Coordinates of C-alpha atoms in Angstrom, one line a residue:
M408 CA 12.1 7.0 -23.4
L409 CA 8.9 8.5 -22.2
D410 CA 5.5 6.9 -22.9
H411 CA 3.6 9.6 -24.8
Q412 CA 0.4 7.5 -24.5
A413 CA 0.7 7.0 -20.7
A414 CA -2.6 7.4 -18.8
S415 CA -0.9 9.7 -16.3
G416 CA 0.0 12.1 -19.1
L417 CA 3.3 13.2 -20.6
E418 CA 4.0 15.8 -17.9
A419 CA 3.6 13.2 -15.2
E420 CA 5.8 10.7 -17.1
A421 CA 8.5 13.3 -17.5
R422 CA 8.4 14.3 -13.9
A423 CA 8.6 10.7 -12.8
A424 CA 11.6 10.1 -15.1
R425 CA 13.4 13.1 -13.7
Y426 CA 12.9 12.0 -10.1
Q427 CA 14.0 8.5 -11.0
Q428 CA 17.3 10.0 -12.2
Y429 CA 17.6 12.1 -9.1
T430 CA 17.2 8.9 -6.9
Q431 CA 20.0 7.2 -8.7
Q432 CA 22.5 9.9 -7.9
Q433 CA 24.8 9.1 -5.0
V434 CA 24.2 12.4 -3.1
D435 CA 22.6 13.4 0.1
F436 CA 20.6 16.4 -1.2
I437 CA 19.6 17.8 -4.6
A438 CA 18.7 21.5 -5.0
L439 CA 15.8 22.2 -7.3
A440 CA 15.1 25.6 -9.0
H441 CA 11.4 25.8 -8.3
H442 CA 10.5 29.5 -7.6
R443 CA 7.5 31.4 -6.3
D444 CA 5.7 31.3 -9.7
D445 CA 6.0 27.5 -9.8
Q446 CA 4.6 27.3 -6.4
A447 CA 1.6 29.5 -7.3
E448 CA 1.0 27.6 -10.5
T449 CA 1.1 24.3 -8.6
L450 CA -1.5 25.5 -6.1
M451 CA -3.7 26.7 -9.0
L452 CA -3.5 23.3 -10.7
Q453 CA -4.2 21.5 -7.5
L454 CA -7.3 23.7 -6.9
L455 CA -8.6 22.9 -10.4
R456 CA -8.1 19.2 -9.7
G457 CA -10.1 19.4 -6.5
S458 CA -7.1 18.3 -4.4
G459 CA -7.3 18.0 -0.6
V460 CA -5.3 19.9 2.0
K461 CA -2.1 17.9 1.4
G462 CA -2.2 18.4 -2.3
L463 CA -2.9 22.2 -1.9
S464 CA 0.1 22.6 0.4
A465 CA 2.1 22.4 -2.9
M466 CA 5.9 22.0 -2.8
A467 CA 7.9 21.9 0.4
K468 CA 11.1 23.8 0.8
C469 CA 12.8 20.7 2.1
R470 CA 11.6 17.1 1.6
Q471 CA 13.3 13.8 2.4
L472 CA 12.1 10.3 1.9
A473 CA 13.6 7.1 3.1
G474 CA 16.1 5.7 0.6
Q475 CA 16.2 8.8 -1.5
P476 CA 18.2 12.0 -1.6
G477 CA 16.7 15.0 0.1
Y478 CA 15.2 17.7 -2.1
L479 CA 15.8 21.4 -1.4
R480 CA 14.0 24.3 -3.0
P481 CA 15.9 27.4 -1.9
L482 CA 14.2 29.7 -4.5
L483 CA 10.5 29.3 -3.5
D484 CA 10.4 32.8 -2.1
I485 CA 11.8 34.4 -5.3
D486 CA 9.7 35.1 -8.4
R487 CA 10.5 33.9 -11.9
G488 CA 11.4 37.4 -13.1
S489 CA 14.0 37.9 -10.4
V490 CA 15.6 34.5 -11.2
V491 CA 15.8 35.3 -14.9
D492 CA 17.2 38.8 -14.3
W493 CA 19.9 37.4 -12.0
A494 CA 20.8 34.7 -14.5
K495 CA 21.1 37.2 -17.3
A496 CA 23.2 39.6 -15.2
H497 CA 25.6 36.8 -14.6
Q498 CA 25.6 35.7 -18.2
L499 CA 24.3 32.3 -17.5
H500 CA 22.9 30.1 -20.3
W501 CA 20.2 27.5 -19.9
V502 CA 18.2 25.1 -22.0
E503 CA 14.6 26.0 -22.6
D504 CA 12.3 22.9 -23.1
E505 CA 10.3 23.5 -26.3
S506 CA 7.3 21.9 -24.7
N507 CA 7.2 24.8 -22.2
A508 CA 5.4 26.9 -24.8
D509 CA 2.8 24.3 -25.6
T510 CA -0.5 25.6 -24.1
R511 CA -2.1 22.2 -24.6
Y512 CA -0.5 21.4 -21.2
A513 CA -2.4 22.7 -18.2
R514 CA 0.5 24.4 -16.5
N515 CA 1.6 26.2 -19.7
F516 CA -2.0 27.3 -20.3
L517 CA -2.0 28.9 -16.8
R518 CA 1.4 30.4 -17.3
H519 CA 0.9 31.9 -20.8
D520 CA -2.8 32.6 -21.1
F521 CA -4.5 32.8 -17.7
L522 CA -2.0 34.2 -15.2
P523 CA -1.0 37.3 -17.3
V524 CA -4.6 38.3 -17.3
L525 CA -4.8 37.6 -13.5
N526 CA -1.7 39.7 -13.1
Q527 CA -3.4 42.8 -14.5
R528 CA -6.1 42.7 -11.8
Y529 CA -4.1 41.1 -8.9
P530 CA -0.4 41.9 -9.3
A531 CA 0.3 40.3 -5.9
W532 CA -1.1 36.9 -6.9
R533 CA 2.3 35.2 -6.6
E534 CA 2.7 36.3 -3.0
S535 CA -0.9 35.6 -2.1
L536 CA -1.0 32.1 -3.5
A537 CA 2.4 31.2 -2.1
R538 CA 1.2 32.4 1.3
S539 CA -2.0 30.2 1.0
A540 CA 0.2 27.2 0.1
E541 CA 2.3 27.8 3.3
N542 CA -0.9 28.0 5.4
L543 CA -2.2 24.8 3.8
A544 CA 1.1 23.1 4.4
E545 CA 0.7 23.9 8.1
A546 CA -2.8 22.6 8.1
S547 CA -1.6 19.4 6.4
L548 CA 1.0 18.9 9.2
L549 CA -1.7 19.4 11.8
L550 CA -3.9 16.8 10.1
E551 CA -1.0 14.4 10.0
E552 CA -0.4 15.0 13.8
L553 CA -4.0 14.2 14.4
A554 CA -3.8 11.1 12.3
K555 CA -0.8 9.9 14.3
M556 CA -2.7 10.5 17.6
D557 CA -5.7 8.5 16.2
A558 CA -3.3 5.8 15.0
E559 CA -2.3 5.0 18.6
H560 CA -5.7 3.5 19.0
G561 CA -6.9 3.0 15.5
I562 CA -4.0 1.1 13.9
V563 CA -2.9 -2.1 15.5
E564 CA 0.0 -4.1 14.0
Q565 CA -0.5 -2.2 10.7
R566 CA -4.2 -3.0 10.6
L567 CA -7.1 -0.5 11.0
Y568 CA -9.1 -1.3 14.2
C569 CA -12.7 -0.9 12.9
P570 CA -14.5 -0.3 16.3
Y571 CA -12.3 2.7 16.8
I572 CA -13.0 4.0 13.3
K573 CA -16.7 3.9 14.2
Q574 CA -16.2 5.9 17.4
I575 CA -14.5 9.0 15.8
S576 CA -16.1 11.6 13.6
P577 CA -16.3 10.9 9.8
A578 CA -13.8 13.7 9.1
R579 CA -11.2 12.1 11.5
A580 CA -12.0 8.6 10.1
R581 CA -11.3 9.8 6.6
N582 CA -8.1 11.5 7.8
L583 CA -6.9 8.3 9.5
L584 CA -7.7 6.2 6.4
R585 CA -5.7 8.6 4.2
Y586 CA -2.8 8.3 6.7
F587 CA -3.1 4.5 6.7
I588 CA -3.1 4.4 2.9
A589 CA -0.1 6.7 2.7
Q590 CA 1.8 4.5 5.2
H591 CA 1.5 1.6 2.6
G592 CA 2.9 3.8 -0.2
C593 CA -0.3 3.7 -2.2
R594 CA -1.7 6.3 -4.5
M595 CA -4.2 8.4 -2.7
P596 CA -7.8 7.6 -3.8
S597 CA -10.3 10.2 -5.0
Q598 CA -12.7 11.7 -2.4
A599 CA -15.5 9.5 -3.7
R600 CA -13.4 6.4 -3.7
L601 CA -12.2 7.1 -0.1
A602 CA -15.8 7.6 1.1
D603 CA -16.7 4.2 -0.5
M604 CA -13.8 2.5 1.2
L605 CA -14.7 4.0 4.6
G606 CA -18.3 3.1 4.2
Q607 CA -17.5 -0.5 3.5
I608 CA -15.0 -0.7 6.4
I609 CA -17.7 0.6 8.8
N610 CA -20.7 -1.3 7.4
T611 CA -19.3 -4.7 6.7
Q612 CA -20.6 -7.1 9.4
H613 CA -18.2 -8.8 11.8
D614 CA -18.8 -12.3 10.3
N615 CA -18.5 -11.1 6.7
H616 CA -15.5 -9.8 4.8
M617 CA -14.8 -7.3 2.1
A618 CA -12.1 -6.9 -0.6
I619 CA -11.5 -3.6 -2.4
Q620 CA -8.8 -3.4 -5.1
H621 CA -6.8 -0.2 -4.9
D622 CA -3.5 0.6 -6.7
D623 CA -1.3 -2.5 -6.4
H624 CA -2.9 -3.4 -3.1
T625 CA -6.2 -4.9 -1.8
L626 CA -8.1 -3.5 1.2
Y627 CA -9.6 -6.3 3.2
R628 CA -12.0 -6.1 6.1
Y629 CA -12.1 -9.2 8.3
Q630 CA -13.6 -9.3 11.7
D631 CA -12.6 -6.2 13.6
Y632 CA -9.7 -5.2 11.4
A633 CA -9.0 -3.8 7.9
C634 CA -5.7 -4.2 6.3
L635 CA -4.0 -3.3 3.0
I636 CA -2.2 -6.3 1.4
K637 CA 0.0 -5.9 -1.6
R638 CA -1.7 -7.7 -4.5
L639 CA -0.7 -11.3 -4.3
P640 CA 0.8 -13.2 -7.3
S641 CA -1.4 -15.7 -9.0
I642 CA -0.7 -19.4 -8.2
D643 CA -1.0 -22.6 -10.1
R644 CA -3.8 -24.3 -8.1
T645 CA -3.0 -27.7 -9.7
A646 CA 0.6 -27.6 -8.4
Q647 CA 1.8 -30.4 -6.2
W648 CA 5.1 -31.1 -4.3
C649 CA 6.4 -34.4 -3.0
W650 CA 7.6 -34.3 0.6
P651 CA 9.4 -34.7 3.0
E652 CA 12.8 -35.1 1.3
E653 CA 14.0 -32.3 3.6
D654 CA 12.8 -30.7 6.8
E655 CA 11.7 -27.6 4.9
L656 CA 9.7 -27.0 1.7
H657 CA 9.9 -23.5 0.1
I658 CA 6.9 -22.7 -2.0
P659 CA 7.9 -19.8 -4.4
L660 CA 6.4 -16.4 -3.5
L661 CA 4.1 -18.0 -0.9
G662 CA 6.1 -19.1 2.1
R663 CA 7.8 -22.0 3.8
L664 CA 6.6 -25.4 5.3
E665 CA 8.8 -26.7 8.1
V666 CA 8.9 -30.0 10.1
L667 CA 9.5 -29.9 13.8
Q668 CA 10.3 -33.0 15.8
S669 CA 7.7 -33.7 18.6
V670 CA 6.4 -36.4 20.9
G671 CA 2.7 -37.3 21.2
C672 CA 1.5 -34.2 19.3
G673 CA 1.2 -33.8 15.5
I674 CA 1.5 -36.4 12.8
A675 CA 2.8 -39.9 13.8
K676 CA 6.3 -39.9 12.5
N677 CA 6.1 -43.5 11.1
K678 CA 3.1 -42.3 9.0
F679 CA 4.7 -39.1 7.7
V680 CA 6.1 -40.7 4.5
E681 CA 5.4 -40.1 0.8
V682 CA 3.1 -37.2 1.5
S683 CA 2.3 -34.5 -1.0
V684 CA 1.5 -30.8 -0.7
R685 CA -1.4 -29.3 -2.6
F686 CA -3.7 -26.3 -2.7
R687 CA -7.3 -26.0 -1.8
Q688 CA -9.7 -27.0 -4.6
G689 CA -13.0 -26.9 -2.8
G690 CA -15.1 -29.5 -0.9
E691 CA -12.2 -30.8 1.2
V692 CA -13.0 -32.6 4.5
I693 CA -10.9 -33.7 7.4
R694 CA -11.5 -35.3 10.9
P695 CA -9.3 -33.5 13.4
D696 CA -11.4 -34.6 16.4
C697 CA -11.8 -38.4 16.7
K698 CA -15.0 -38.0 18.7
R699 CA -16.7 -36.1 16.0
P700 CA -17.5 -36.6 12.3
K701 CA -15.5 -35.1 9.4
R702 CA -15.6 -31.4 9.0
K703 CA -15.4 -29.1 6.0
L704 CA -12.1 -27.4 5.5
K705 CA -13.9 -24.1 4.9
D706 CA -15.5 -24.3 8.4
L707 CA -12.2 -25.1 10.1
L708 CA -10.4 -22.2 8.4
Q709 CA -13.1 -19.8 9.6
Q710 CA -13.0 -21.3 13.1
S711 CA -9.2 -20.9 13.2
E712 CA -9.6 -17.3 12.1
I713 CA -7.3 -17.7 9.1
P714 CA -7.5 -14.4 7.2
V715 CA -9.6 -14.7 4.1
W716 CA -6.8 -13.7 1.7
Q717 CA -4.6 -16.6 3.0
R718 CA -7.1 -19.4 2.9
D719 CA -6.8 -20.3 -0.8
R720 CA -3.0 -20.0 -0.6
M721 CA -2.5 -22.3 2.4
P722 CA -0.6 -25.6 1.5
L723 CA -2.4 -28.8 2.5
I724 CA -0.7 -32.1 3.4
Y725 CA -2.1 -35.2 1.7
S726 CA -1.4 -38.9 1.8
G727 CA -2.6 -40.3 -1.5
E728 CA -6.0 -38.6 -2.0
T729 CA -6.6 -38.1 1.8
L730 CA -6.2 -34.7 3.4
I731 CA -4.2 -35.5 6.6
C732 CA -3.0 -32.1 7.9
I733 CA -3.9 -28.4 7.7
P734 CA -0.7 -26.7 9.0
G735 CA -1.4 -24.8 12.1
V736 CA -5.0 -26.0 12.2
G737 CA -5.3 -29.7 12.7
V738 CA -4.3 -33.3 11.9
D739 CA -6.7 -36.0 10.8
C740 CA -7.3 -38.4 13.7
E741 CA -6.1 -41.5 11.7
W742 CA -2.6 -39.8 11.4
Q743 CA -2.4 -38.3 14.8
A744 CA 0.5 -39.4 17.1
K745 CA -0.5 -41.2 20.3
Q746 CA 0.8 -40.3 23.7
N747 CA 4.6 -40.7 23.9
E748 CA 4.8 -41.6 20.2
P749 CA 7.4 -39.9 18.1
A750 CA 5.7 -37.3 15.9
V751 CA 6.3 -34.3 13.6
L752 CA 4.6 -30.9 13.7
V753 CA 4.2 -29.2 10.3
T754 CA 4.3 -25.4 10.5
W755 CA 3.5 -22.9 7.8
Q756 CA 5.2 -19.5 7.6
P757 CA 3.6 -17.2 4.9
A758 CA 6.0 -14.9 3.0
S759 CA 5.9 -11.4 4.3

């Protein structure tokens, strides 16, 4: 069933439902009957929406995405009239969706009310608009090639390298950011939204951080990098786990704690009993350096360059009410193994 009240509109819902059905078919390619009139209408609609070059390139003759069948549009160079004439000549019958006559929908308004008037003055409008769509598709490919070239220096391990973003022109920076967003499968932001994202990426100071919600992701800037992280599930901050009954502890949706055997480094093995695992509450302190006083957990996480979005989700190891270990960061000096003493190292592997 389609959601008639969907924010994206009934047309978009119907289109999404059709493509969902296509994806479920066990085939390599699906041929669609879009023709030249459809292409021209699509370009007009995208123009009226203020779309960019990629949107204005309209429909491709061949498109293939990972994990989906390929889509072929062999009729894009043929107008609607010719398709209908051929179908009638071969006595073909088809189902006409009754909503196609409803001019409350933008495409139908163009088709039934606007384009017939345009046809009186510009009878070659189909060919002209289709040609423009082809030119824009070529321009879109060139912009993608440029983005890939910039990505060689501007994207490092799926993160935007901010110093490089500052070096290139604003137009190239916007183009690279669009490419970066598309690589994460996110909906493309509006021009104003994209400009705001880029402005914050560029202007956020090295020792500060930013977080911008977009689609089902969050765009973070931390130190020299910006990254898109899929929105993380909420956690029960009061949750606790008793440990170590086993060498591993899986925390649902978050990651895995693991104990590695060691000597003289880590937590003294004879003290690693009846510990618990908790989340950060605020105000925690620990003394990883026996020659210095206790330090705030917040300062240690910053010093260790733990990404901002991971800090509140890091498991902490307690003995009673005492914080004894921050995995990957440090162990309180009272629980540290001495030289040649059997020990355990606690490691934390966040879920990918």
